[in-house]
Short mmCIF file of C-alpha atoms in Angstrom, two decimals:
data_model
loop_
_atom_site.label_atom_id
_atom_site.label_comp_id
_atom_site.label_asym_id
_atom_site.label_seq_id
_atom_site.Cartn_x
_atom_site.Cartn_y
_atom_site.Cartn_z
CA LEU A 302 38.66 110.29 -39.87
CA THR A 303 35.67 111.72 -41.71
CA GLN A 304 37.87 114.17 -43.63
CA LEU A 305 40.16 111.28 -44.61
CA GLY A 306 37.21 109.21 -45.83
CA LEU A 307 37.72 106.63 -43.10
CA GLY A 308 34.99 105.18 -40.94
CA ALA A 309 34.84 105.26 -37.15
CA CYS A 310 33.43 103.15 -34.36
CA LEU A 311 32.32 104.76 -31.10
CA ALA A 312 31.94 101.89 -28.67
CA ASP A 313 31.25 102.52 -25.01
CA ASP A 314 28.59 102.16 -22.37
CA MET A 315 25.27 103.98 -22.57
CA GLY A 316 25.32 107.56 -21.36
CA LEU A 317 28.94 108.40 -22.11
CA GLY A 318 28.30 110.81 -24.97
CA LYS A 319 28.12 108.96 -28.29
CA THR A 320 25.04 110.93 -29.35
CA ILE A 321 26.50 114.34 -28.52
CA GLN A 322 29.76 113.47 -30.31
CA VAL A 323 27.85 112.64 -33.50
CA LEU A 324 25.72 115.78 -33.24
CA ALA A 325 28.87 117.88 -32.74
CA LEU A 326 30.43 116.31 -35.84
CA LEU A 327 27.29 116.96 -37.89
CA THR A 328 27.28 120.60 -36.76
CA THR A 329 30.93 120.91 -37.79
CA LEU A 330 30.21 119.33 -41.18
CA ASP A 331 27.20 121.62 -41.59
CA ARG A 332 29.33 124.70 -41.00
CA SER A 333 31.99 123.55 -43.44
CA SER A 334 29.41 122.89 -46.17
CA LYS A 335 27.63 126.26 -45.91
CA LYS A 336 29.69 127.43 -48.88
CA ALA A 337 28.47 124.60 -51.10
CA ALA A 338 25.61 125.37 -53.48
CA ARG A 339 23.73 122.30 -52.27
CA LYS A 340 24.39 120.49 -49.03
CA THR A 341 24.48 116.72 -48.97
CA PRO A 342 22.48 115.45 -46.00
CA SER A 343 23.68 112.79 -43.61
CA LEU A 344 21.71 109.70 -42.61
CA LEU A 345 21.32 108.21 -39.16
CA VAL A 346 19.81 104.72 -38.83
CA ALA A 347 18.64 103.61 -35.39
CA PRO A 348 16.11 101.30 -33.80
CA ALA A 349 12.61 102.85 -34.05
CA SER A 350 12.47 103.18 -30.26
CA LEU A 351 15.37 105.68 -30.36
CA LEU A 352 14.16 108.03 -33.13
CA GLY A 353 12.37 110.37 -30.73
CA ASN A 354 15.41 110.44 -28.48
CA TRP A 355 17.64 111.50 -31.39
CA ALA A 356 15.18 114.28 -32.30
CA MET A 357 15.00 115.46 -28.69
CA GLU A 358 18.78 115.41 -28.20
CA ALA A 359 19.37 117.24 -31.50
CA GLU A 360 16.86 119.93 -30.54
CA ARG A 361 18.50 120.27 -27.12
CA PHE A 362 22.15 120.33 -28.15
CA THR A 363 22.14 121.40 -31.83
CA PRO A 364 18.94 123.40 -32.46
CA GLY A 365 20.35 124.80 -35.71
CA LEU A 366 20.63 121.35 -37.27
CA LYS A 367 17.72 120.69 -39.62
CA ILE A 368 16.45 117.14 -39.06
CA LEU A 369 13.92 115.07 -40.95
CA ILE A 370 12.64 111.92 -39.27
CA ALA A 371 11.79 109.51 -42.08
CA HIS A 372 9.52 107.07 -40.31
CA PRO A 373 5.79 106.25 -40.56
CA SER A 374 5.15 107.46 -37.00
CA PHE A 375 6.54 110.92 -37.88
CA LEU A 376 5.55 111.41 -41.56
CA PRO A 377 2.43 110.57 -43.55
CA ALA A 378 2.92 107.48 -45.73
CA THR A 379 2.46 109.43 -48.96
CA GLU A 380 5.18 111.90 -48.01
CA LEU A 381 7.51 109.14 -46.84
CA HIS A 382 7.09 107.07 -50.01
CA GLY A 383 7.22 110.10 -52.28
CA MET A 384 10.42 111.58 -50.89
CA THR A 385 12.44 113.50 -53.47
CA PRO A 386 15.92 115.05 -53.52
CA GLU A 387 14.22 118.47 -53.53
CA ARG A 388 12.47 117.65 -50.25
CA LEU A 389 15.91 116.99 -48.73
CA ASP A 390 17.20 120.45 -49.73
CA GLY A 391 18.34 122.21 -46.58
CA VAL A 392 18.09 119.06 -44.46
CA ASP A 393 21.25 118.30 -42.48
CA LEU A 394 20.25 114.91 -41.08
CA VAL A 395 17.70 112.29 -42.05
CA VAL A 396 16.90 109.97 -39.15
CA THR A 397 15.26 106.63 -39.89
CA SER A 398 14.88 103.13 -38.50
CA TYR A 399 16.44 99.91 -39.75
CA ALA A 400 12.98 98.62 -40.72
CA THR A 401 12.08 101.79 -42.65
CA LEU A 402 15.39 101.62 -44.48
CA LEU A 403 14.36 98.23 -45.89
CA ARG A 404 11.03 99.60 -47.17
CA GLN A 405 12.13 102.94 -48.65
CA LYS A 406 14.18 102.57 -51.82
CA TRP A 407 14.94 106.30 -51.96
CA ILE A 408 17.08 106.00 -48.83
CA GLU A 409 19.27 103.38 -50.49
CA GLU A 410 19.50 105.42 -53.71
CA THR A 411 20.39 108.77 -52.09
CA PRO A 412 24.08 109.71 -51.81
CA TRP A 413 24.78 110.68 -48.19
CA ARG A 414 27.54 112.79 -46.70
CA LEU A 415 27.77 110.58 -43.64
CA VAL A 416 25.90 107.44 -42.61
CA VAL A 417 25.71 106.77 -38.88
CA LEU A 418 24.40 103.51 -37.44
CA ASP A 419 23.19 103.63 -33.86
CA GLU A 420 23.06 100.27 -32.08
CA ALA A 421 25.33 98.88 -34.80
CA GLN A 422 25.03 95.35 -33.45
CA ALA A 423 21.94 95.33 -35.69
CA ILE A 424 24.29 94.55 -38.59
CA LYS A 425 26.41 91.89 -36.92
CA ASN A 426 24.99 89.17 -39.18
CA PRO A 427 26.62 89.82 -42.59
CA ASN A 428 24.06 87.60 -44.36
CA ALA A 429 20.96 89.42 -43.10
CA LYS A 430 19.04 91.55 -45.60
CA GLN A 431 19.23 94.53 -43.24
CA THR A 432 23.04 94.29 -43.19
CA ARG A 433 23.31 93.97 -46.96
CA VAL A 434 21.11 97.04 -47.51
CA VAL A 435 23.03 99.10 -44.95
CA LYS A 436 26.33 98.14 -46.57
CA SER A 437 25.02 99.21 -49.99
CA LEU A 438 24.40 102.80 -48.86
CA LYS A 439 26.46 105.44 -50.67
CA ALA A 440 28.32 107.70 -48.25
CA LYS A 441 31.49 109.76 -48.01
CA GLY A 442 31.93 108.66 -44.39
CA ARG A 443 30.57 106.02 -42.04
CA ILE A 444 30.26 105.84 -38.27
CA VAL A 445 28.87 103.15 -36.02
CA LEU A 446 27.76 103.51 -32.42
CA THR A 447 27.55 100.50 -30.19
CA GLY A 448 27.34 99.88 -26.49
CA THR A 449 28.05 96.16 -26.80
CA PRO A 450 31.44 95.72 -28.52
CA ILE A 451 32.70 93.18 -25.99
CA GLU A 452 29.58 91.03 -26.34
CA ASN A 453 30.17 90.55 -30.07
CA ASN A 454 32.25 87.69 -31.38
CA LEU A 455 34.96 88.24 -33.99
CA HIS A 456 32.59 87.46 -36.87
CA ASP A 457 30.10 90.06 -35.58
CA LEU A 458 32.84 92.67 -35.26
CA TRP A 459 34.05 91.91 -38.79
CA SER A 460 30.56 92.62 -40.16
CA ILE A 461 30.37 95.95 -38.31
CA PHE A 462 33.84 97.00 -39.42
CA ASP A 463 33.16 95.88 -42.99
CA PHE A 464 30.47 98.58 -43.00
CA VAL A 465 32.74 101.16 -41.35
CA ASN A 466 35.60 100.63 -43.82
CA PRO A 467 34.35 98.50 -46.73
CA GLY A 468 36.85 96.05 -48.17
#
């Protein structure tokens, strides 16, 4: 799906491997882009409480993947606010929170290889500012992860899938 430019939704219960599937895809994309003069990083947006988990799982399963956690609890404010494209050179994955995404304009302005939303029910309200900003991100591919697809109503699912495959 990523190679075709189509989005994907991984929806299942917690603990069934959504994280490892995304990390495996990122590793595959990283290998295929080694030939490029400059790699385009991917972006993962998750609730702040899961950022450390993503870092730990990436270190455990994909230690060769270069990750930058763009969040005030992991980076000094001056570095976070002053992020430049040069600072992202060599980075495979930028991990941030939904709240940080709203406060850091550079995230919205950066073109991403892949944008992954963890706990995608965070964008089920299409009128929320968070949802509008997420949907404005520039990416070649989009993936959402959710453990609650059945709990969402049709309107919520539409909002999530409008991110996955805009239009």
